């Protein structure tokens, strides 16, 4: 779900960044860890640079998707990186 929400916000030029979205799951039950990210080498640059203009999408696309939908997920947003 988080990946789908972020896909609505991710900037699109060629589509490579949007197509690089990945969700991985490790563990089971309450010990499950889910990670959502983008694998293009420039993803962090596009995500963090709020001074860049995007015809389609926005900076902080992953963060905002998590924060905006936190209640829908029934979780407290953990904005740490691993």
PDB file of C-alpha atoms in Angstrom:
ATOM      1  CA  UNK A   1       0.000   0.000   0.000  1.00  0.00           C
ATOM      2  CA  UNK A   2       2.800   2.463   0.840  1.00  0.00           C
ATOM      3  CA  UNK A   3       4.466   1.794  -2.485  1.00  0.00           C
ATOM      4  CA  UNK A   4       1.168   2.448  -4.273  1.00  0.00           C
ATOM      5  CA  UNK A   5       0.640   5.721  -2.398  1.00  0.00           C
ATOM      6  CA  UNK A   6       4.190   6.877  -3.140  1.00  0.00           C
ATOM      7  CA  UNK A   7       3.717   6.022  -6.823  1.00  0.00           C
ATOM      8  CA  UNK A   8       1.067   8.753  -6.943  1.00  0.00           C
ATOM      9  CA  UNK A   9       3.648  11.325  -5.768  1.00  0.00           C
ATOM     10  CA  UNK A  10       6.948  10.203  -7.314  1.00  0.00           C
ATOM     11  CA  UNK A  11       8.342  12.557  -9.986  1.00  0.00           C
ATOM     12  CA  UNK A  12       8.176  11.175 -13.516  1.00  0.00           C
ATOM     13  CA  UNK A  13      10.454  12.180 -16.373  1.00  0.00           C
ATOM     14  CA  UNK A  14      11.365   8.950 -18.170  1.00  0.00           C
ATOM     15  CA  UNK A  15       9.512   6.633 -15.763  1.00  0.00           C
ATOM     16  CA  UNK A  16      12.694   4.837 -14.665  1.00  0.00           C
ATOM     17  CA  UNK A  17      12.466   6.081 -11.082  1.00  0.00           C
ATOM     18  CA  UNK A  18       8.796   5.192 -10.749  1.00  0.00           C
ATOM     19  CA  UNK A  19       9.457   1.742 -12.215  1.00  0.00           C
ATOM     20  CA  UNK A  20      12.282   1.106  -9.727  1.00  0.00           C
ATOM     21  CA  UNK A  21       9.944   1.041  -6.700  1.00  0.00           C
ATOM     22  CA  UNK A  22      10.402  -2.048  -4.554  1.00  0.00           C
ATOM     23  CA  UNK A  23       8.739  -3.495  -1.463  1.00  0.00           C
ATOM     24  CA  UNK A  24      10.469  -6.245   0.486  1.00  0.00           C
ATOM     25  CA  UNK A  25       9.315  -8.253   3.497  1.00  0.00           C
ATOM     26  CA  UNK A  26      11.441 -10.068   6.050  1.00  0.00           C
ATOM     27  CA  UNK A  27      10.145 -12.132   8.958  1.00  0.00           C
ATOM     28  CA  UNK A  28       6.682 -13.266   9.978  1.00  0.00           C
ATOM     29  CA  UNK A  29       3.884 -12.150  12.278  1.00  0.00           C
ATOM     30  CA  UNK A  30       4.677  -9.307  14.635  1.00  0.00           C
ATOM     31  CA  UNK A  31       8.365  -9.654  13.774  1.00  0.00           C
ATOM     32  CA  UNK A  32       7.802  -8.725  10.138  1.00  0.00           C
ATOM     33  CA  UNK A  33       9.874  -5.879   8.712  1.00  0.00           C
ATOM     34  CA  UNK A  34       8.673  -4.284   5.484  1.00  0.00           C
ATOM     35  CA  UNK A  35      10.862  -1.904   3.485  1.00  0.00           C
ATOM     36  CA  UNK A  36       9.732   0.312   0.626  1.00  0.00           C
ATOM     37  CA  UNK A  37      12.178   2.160  -1.577  1.00  0.00           C
ATOM     38  CA  UNK A  38      13.366   3.093  -5.028  1.00  0.00           C
ATOM     39  CA  UNK A  39      16.447   1.469  -6.546  1.00  0.00           C
ATOM     40  CA  UNK A  40      17.562   4.073  -9.088  1.00  0.00           C
ATOM     41  CA  UNK A  41      20.907   5.563  -8.038  1.00  0.00           C
ATOM     42  CA  UNK A  42      19.471   9.083  -8.156  1.00  0.00           C
ATOM     43  CA  UNK A  43      16.332   8.296  -6.101  1.00  0.00           C
ATOM     44  CA  UNK A  44      17.676   9.868  -2.892  1.00  0.00           C
ATOM     45  CA  UNK A  45      18.643  13.032  -4.806  1.00  0.00           C
ATOM     46  CA  UNK A  46      15.157  13.402  -6.314  1.00  0.00           C
ATOM     47  CA  UNK A  47      13.502  12.568  -2.981  1.00  0.00           C
ATOM     48  CA  UNK A  48      15.509  14.986  -0.835  1.00  0.00           C
ATOM     49  CA  UNK A  49      15.980  18.004  -3.133  1.00  0.00           C
ATOM     50  CA  UNK A  50      12.916  20.113  -2.361  1.00  0.00           C
ATOM     51  CA  UNK A  51      14.341  22.977  -4.419  1.00  0.00           C
ATOM     52  CA  UNK A  52      13.938  21.053  -7.692  1.00  0.00           C
ATOM     53  CA  UNK A  53      10.867  21.617  -9.857  1.00  0.00           C
ATOM     54  CA  UNK A  54       9.028  18.555 -11.149  1.00  0.00           C
ATOM     55  CA  UNK A  55       6.412  18.764 -13.908  1.00  0.00           C
ATOM     56  CA  UNK A  56       4.893  15.577 -12.475  1.00  0.00           C
ATOM     57  CA  UNK A  57       5.281  14.545  -8.841  1.00  0.00           C
ATOM     58  CA  UNK A  58       7.125  16.054  -5.899  1.00  0.00           C
ATOM     59  CA  UNK A  59      10.112  15.755  -3.595  1.00  0.00           C
ATOM     60  CA  UNK A  60       9.653  13.754  -0.374  1.00  0.00           C
ATOM     61  CA  UNK A  61       7.292  11.423  -2.254  1.00  0.00           C
ATOM     62  CA  UNK A  62       7.986   8.430  -0.017  1.00  0.00           C
ATOM     63  CA  UNK A  63       7.988  10.339   3.266  1.00  0.00           C
ATOM     64  CA  UNK A  64       4.769  12.181   2.449  1.00  0.00           C
ATOM     65  CA  UNK A  65       3.034   8.982   1.347  1.00  0.00           C
ATOM     66  CA  UNK A  66       3.869   7.443   4.731  1.00  0.00           C
ATOM     67  CA  UNK A  67       2.875  10.458   6.809  1.00  0.00           C
ATOM     68  CA  UNK A  68      -0.313  11.182   4.829  1.00  0.00           C
ATOM     69  CA  UNK A  69      -1.509   7.589   5.197  1.00  0.00           C
ATOM     70  CA  UNK A  70      -0.162   6.748   8.659  1.00  0.00           C
ATOM     71  CA  UNK A  71      -3.620   6.308  10.155  1.00  0.00           C
ATOM     72  CA  UNK A  72      -4.738   4.085   7.272  1.00  0.00           C
ATOM     73  CA  UNK A  73      -1.801   1.782   7.995  1.00  0.00           C
ATOM     74  CA  UNK A  74      -2.584   1.763  11.713  1.00  0.00           C
ATOM     75  CA  UNK A  75       1.048   2.449  12.577  1.00  0.00           C
ATOM     76  CA  UNK A  76       3.268   5.226  13.817  1.00  0.00           C
ATOM     77  CA  UNK A  77       5.524   6.391  11.010  1.00  0.00           C
ATOM     78  CA  UNK A  78       9.119   5.270  11.475  1.00  0.00           C
ATOM     79  CA  UNK A  79      11.197   7.528   9.255  1.00  0.00           C
ATOM     80  CA  UNK A  80      14.514   5.845  10.009  1.00  0.00           C
ATOM     81  CA  UNK A  81      16.766   4.356   7.384  1.00  0.00           C
ATOM     82  CA  UNK A  82      18.569   1.072   7.652  1.00  0.00           C
TER      83      UNK A  82
END
